[in-house]
XYZ file of N, CA, C and O in Angstrom:
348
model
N 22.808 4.114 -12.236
C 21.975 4.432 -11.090
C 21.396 3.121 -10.550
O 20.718 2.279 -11.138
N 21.819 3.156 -9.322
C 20.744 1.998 -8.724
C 19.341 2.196 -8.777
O 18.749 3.143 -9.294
N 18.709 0.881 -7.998
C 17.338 0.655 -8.056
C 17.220 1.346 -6.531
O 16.194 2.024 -6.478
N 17.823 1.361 -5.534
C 17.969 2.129 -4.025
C 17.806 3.819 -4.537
O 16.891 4.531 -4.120
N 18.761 4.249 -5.412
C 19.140 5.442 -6.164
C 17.808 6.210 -6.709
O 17.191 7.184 -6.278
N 17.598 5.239 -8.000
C 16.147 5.522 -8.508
C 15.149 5.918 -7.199
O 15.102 7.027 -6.667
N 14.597 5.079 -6.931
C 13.558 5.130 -6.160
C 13.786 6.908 -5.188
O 13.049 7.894 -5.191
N 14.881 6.700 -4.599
C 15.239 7.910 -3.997
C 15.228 9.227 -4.514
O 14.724 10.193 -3.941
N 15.806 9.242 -5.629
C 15.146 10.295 -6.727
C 13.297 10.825 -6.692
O 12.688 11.848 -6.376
N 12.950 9.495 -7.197
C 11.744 9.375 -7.363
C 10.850 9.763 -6.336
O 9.648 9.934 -6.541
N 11.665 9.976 -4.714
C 10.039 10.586 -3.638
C 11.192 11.618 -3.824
O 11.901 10.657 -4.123
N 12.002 12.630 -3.922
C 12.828 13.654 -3.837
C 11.592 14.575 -5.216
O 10.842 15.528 -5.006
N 11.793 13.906 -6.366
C 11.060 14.388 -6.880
C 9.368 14.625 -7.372
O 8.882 15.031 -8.428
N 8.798 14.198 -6.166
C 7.297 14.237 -5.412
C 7.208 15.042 -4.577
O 6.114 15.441 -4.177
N 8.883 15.666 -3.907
C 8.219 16.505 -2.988
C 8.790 16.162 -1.933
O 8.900 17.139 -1.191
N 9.426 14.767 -1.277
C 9.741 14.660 0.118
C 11.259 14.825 -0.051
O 12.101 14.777 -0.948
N 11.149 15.115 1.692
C 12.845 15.353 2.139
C 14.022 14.336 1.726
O 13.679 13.180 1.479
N 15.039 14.591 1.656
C 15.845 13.696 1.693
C 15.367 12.600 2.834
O 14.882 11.478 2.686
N 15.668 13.302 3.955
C 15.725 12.237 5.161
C 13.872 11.624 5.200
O 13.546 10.861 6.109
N 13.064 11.963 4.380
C 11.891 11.457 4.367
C 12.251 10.173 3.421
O 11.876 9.059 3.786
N 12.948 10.328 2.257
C 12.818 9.856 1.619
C 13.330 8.508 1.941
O 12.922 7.385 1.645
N 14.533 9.014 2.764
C 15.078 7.749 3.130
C 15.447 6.948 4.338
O 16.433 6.298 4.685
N 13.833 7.355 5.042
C 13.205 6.299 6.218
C 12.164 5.766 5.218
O 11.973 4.568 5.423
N 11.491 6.212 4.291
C 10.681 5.254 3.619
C 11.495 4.385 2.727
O 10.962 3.375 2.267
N 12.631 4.647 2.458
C 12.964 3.216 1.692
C 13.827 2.379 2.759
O 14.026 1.195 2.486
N 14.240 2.785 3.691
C 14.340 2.185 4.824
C 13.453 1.327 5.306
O 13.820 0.222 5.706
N 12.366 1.653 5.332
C 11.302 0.953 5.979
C 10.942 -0.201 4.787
O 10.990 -1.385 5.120
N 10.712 0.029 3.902
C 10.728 -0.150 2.410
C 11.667 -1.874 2.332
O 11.268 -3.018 2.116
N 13.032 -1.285 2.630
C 13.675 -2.815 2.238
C 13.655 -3.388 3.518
O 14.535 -4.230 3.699
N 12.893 -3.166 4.462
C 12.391 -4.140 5.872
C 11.367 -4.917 5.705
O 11.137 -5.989 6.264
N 10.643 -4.261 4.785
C 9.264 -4.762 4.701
C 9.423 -6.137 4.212
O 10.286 -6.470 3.400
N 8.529 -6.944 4.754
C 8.256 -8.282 4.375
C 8.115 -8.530 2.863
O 8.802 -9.257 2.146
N 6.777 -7.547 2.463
C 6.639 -7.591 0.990
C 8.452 -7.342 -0.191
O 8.656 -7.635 -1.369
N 9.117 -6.885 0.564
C 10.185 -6.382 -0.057
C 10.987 -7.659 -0.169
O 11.929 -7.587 -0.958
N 10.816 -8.805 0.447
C 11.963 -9.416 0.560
C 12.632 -9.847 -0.401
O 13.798 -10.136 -0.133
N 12.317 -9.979 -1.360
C 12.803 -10.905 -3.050
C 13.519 -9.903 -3.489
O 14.049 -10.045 -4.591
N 13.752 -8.416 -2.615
C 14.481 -7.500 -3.396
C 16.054 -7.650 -2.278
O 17.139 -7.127 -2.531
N 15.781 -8.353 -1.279
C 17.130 -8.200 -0.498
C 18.359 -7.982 -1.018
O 19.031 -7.160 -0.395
N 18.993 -8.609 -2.242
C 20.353 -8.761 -2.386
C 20.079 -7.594 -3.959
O 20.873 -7.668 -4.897
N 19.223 -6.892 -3.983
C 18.859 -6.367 -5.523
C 18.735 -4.731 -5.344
O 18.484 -3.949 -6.261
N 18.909 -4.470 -4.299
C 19.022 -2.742 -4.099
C 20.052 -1.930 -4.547
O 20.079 -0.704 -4.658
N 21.232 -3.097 -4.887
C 22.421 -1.908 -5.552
C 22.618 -2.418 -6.650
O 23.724 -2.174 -7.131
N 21.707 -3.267 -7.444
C 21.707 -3.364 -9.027
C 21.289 -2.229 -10.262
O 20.190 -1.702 -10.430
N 22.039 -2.117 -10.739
C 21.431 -1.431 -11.688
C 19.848 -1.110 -12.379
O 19.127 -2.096 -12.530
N 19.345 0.150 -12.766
C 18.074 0.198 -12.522
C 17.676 -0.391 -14.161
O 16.675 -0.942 -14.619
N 18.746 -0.049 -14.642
C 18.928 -0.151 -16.345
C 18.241 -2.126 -17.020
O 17.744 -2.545 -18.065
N 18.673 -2.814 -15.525
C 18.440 -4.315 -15.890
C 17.121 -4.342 -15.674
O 16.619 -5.453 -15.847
N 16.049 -3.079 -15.200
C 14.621 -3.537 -15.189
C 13.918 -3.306 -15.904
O 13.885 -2.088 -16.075
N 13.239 -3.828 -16.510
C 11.685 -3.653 -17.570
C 11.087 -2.859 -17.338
O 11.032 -2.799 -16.110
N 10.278 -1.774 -17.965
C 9.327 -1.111 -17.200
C 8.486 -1.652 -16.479
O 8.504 -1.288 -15.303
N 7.512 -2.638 -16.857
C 6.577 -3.479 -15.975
C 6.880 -3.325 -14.416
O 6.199 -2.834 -13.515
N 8.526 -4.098 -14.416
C 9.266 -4.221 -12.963
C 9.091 -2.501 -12.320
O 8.526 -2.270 -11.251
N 9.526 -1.721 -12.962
C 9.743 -0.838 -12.533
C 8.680 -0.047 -12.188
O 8.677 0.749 -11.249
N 7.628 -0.300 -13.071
C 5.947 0.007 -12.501
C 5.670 -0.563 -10.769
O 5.054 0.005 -9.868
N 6.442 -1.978 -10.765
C 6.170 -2.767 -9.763
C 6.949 -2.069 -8.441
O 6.777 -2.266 -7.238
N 7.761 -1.283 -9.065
C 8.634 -0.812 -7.701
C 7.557 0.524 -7.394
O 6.913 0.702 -6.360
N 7.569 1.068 -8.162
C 7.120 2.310 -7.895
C 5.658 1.765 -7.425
O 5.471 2.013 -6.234
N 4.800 1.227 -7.922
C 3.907 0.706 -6.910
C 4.006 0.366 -5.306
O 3.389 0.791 -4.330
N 4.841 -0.393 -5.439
C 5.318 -0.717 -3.905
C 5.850 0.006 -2.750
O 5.754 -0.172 -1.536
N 6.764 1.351 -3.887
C 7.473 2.802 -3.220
C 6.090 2.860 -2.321
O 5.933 2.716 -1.109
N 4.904 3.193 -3.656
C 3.876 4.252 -3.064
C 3.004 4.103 -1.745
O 2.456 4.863 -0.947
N 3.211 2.230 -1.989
C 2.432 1.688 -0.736
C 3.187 2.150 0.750
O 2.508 2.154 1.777
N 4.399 2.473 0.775
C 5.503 2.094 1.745
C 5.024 4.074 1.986
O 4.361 4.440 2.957
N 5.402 4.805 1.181
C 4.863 6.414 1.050
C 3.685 6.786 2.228
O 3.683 7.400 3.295
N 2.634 6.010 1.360
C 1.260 6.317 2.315
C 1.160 6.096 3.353
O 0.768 6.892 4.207
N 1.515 4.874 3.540
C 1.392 4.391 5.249
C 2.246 5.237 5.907
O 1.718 5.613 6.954
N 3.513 5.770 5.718
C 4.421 6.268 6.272
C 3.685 7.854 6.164
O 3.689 8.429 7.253
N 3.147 8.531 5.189
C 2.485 9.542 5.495
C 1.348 9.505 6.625
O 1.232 10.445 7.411
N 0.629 8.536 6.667
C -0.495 8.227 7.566
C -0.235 7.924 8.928
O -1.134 7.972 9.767
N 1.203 7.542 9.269
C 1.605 7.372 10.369
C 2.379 8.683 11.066
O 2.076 8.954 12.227
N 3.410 9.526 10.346
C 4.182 10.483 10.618
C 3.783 11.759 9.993
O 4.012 12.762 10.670
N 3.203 11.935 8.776
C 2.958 13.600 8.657
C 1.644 13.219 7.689
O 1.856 12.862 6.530
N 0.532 13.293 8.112
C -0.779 13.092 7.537
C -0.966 14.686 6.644
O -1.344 14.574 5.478
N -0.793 15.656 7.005
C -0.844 16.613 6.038
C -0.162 16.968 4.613
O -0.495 17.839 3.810
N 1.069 15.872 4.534
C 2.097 15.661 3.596
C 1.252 16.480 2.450
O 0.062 16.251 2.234
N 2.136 17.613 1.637
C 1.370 18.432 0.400
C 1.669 16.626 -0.469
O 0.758 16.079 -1.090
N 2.509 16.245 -0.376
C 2.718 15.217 -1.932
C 1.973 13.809 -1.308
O 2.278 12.805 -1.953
N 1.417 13.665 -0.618
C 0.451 12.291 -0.813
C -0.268 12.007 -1.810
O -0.372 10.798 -2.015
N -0.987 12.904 -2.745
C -1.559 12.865 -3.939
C -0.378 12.053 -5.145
O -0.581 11.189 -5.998
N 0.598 12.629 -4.824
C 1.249 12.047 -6.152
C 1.591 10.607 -5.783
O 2.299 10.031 -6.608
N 1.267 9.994 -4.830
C 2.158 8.738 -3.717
C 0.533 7.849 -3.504
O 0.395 6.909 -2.722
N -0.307 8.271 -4.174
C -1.880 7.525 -3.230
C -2.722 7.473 -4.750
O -3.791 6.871 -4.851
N -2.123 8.141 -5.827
C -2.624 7.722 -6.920
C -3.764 8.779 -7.674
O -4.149 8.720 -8.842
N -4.248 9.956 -6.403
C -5.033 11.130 -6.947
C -4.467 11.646 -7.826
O -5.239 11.806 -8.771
N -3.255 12.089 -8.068
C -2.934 12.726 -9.447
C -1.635 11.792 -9.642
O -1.055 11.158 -8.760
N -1.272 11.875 -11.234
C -0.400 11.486 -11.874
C 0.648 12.605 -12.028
O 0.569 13.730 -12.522
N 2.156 11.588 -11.152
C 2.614 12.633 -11.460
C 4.251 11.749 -12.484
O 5.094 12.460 -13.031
């Protein structure tokens, strides 16, 4: 599984659409903050540490919220994406 893959899983299973899921990682590997991941989206997810992988999913969540706050502010799964509950 990729690290593109993972992640995609990962808002699928929070709750968002496919096609939600994947304008936020869209937006996601645009982002400035993203850039050190440019050539690293179809690597294997298996080569990351958890730490790293804390670090993605951190970064998912940042890319999540704003994108909830901009396009569907009522989103039921912002809680699991903004840090109110653990999911």
């Amino acid at each position: 599984m990729t690290v593109y893959e993972w992640l995609f899983d990962l808002c699928k299973q929070r709750g968002m659409l496919e096609v939600e899921a994947a304008t936020v990682l869209e937006r996601m590997i645009s982002d400035p903050s993203t850039v050190e991941m440019r050539d690293r989206w179809g690597e294997s997810i298996e080569l990351y540490t958890e730490p790293l992988k804390a670090l993605l999913v951190h970064r998912l969540s940042l890319c999540v919220v704003r994108w909830i706050e901009q396009e569907n502010p009522r989103a039921f799964y912002k809680p699991l994406f903004d840090g109110t509950v653990k999911g």
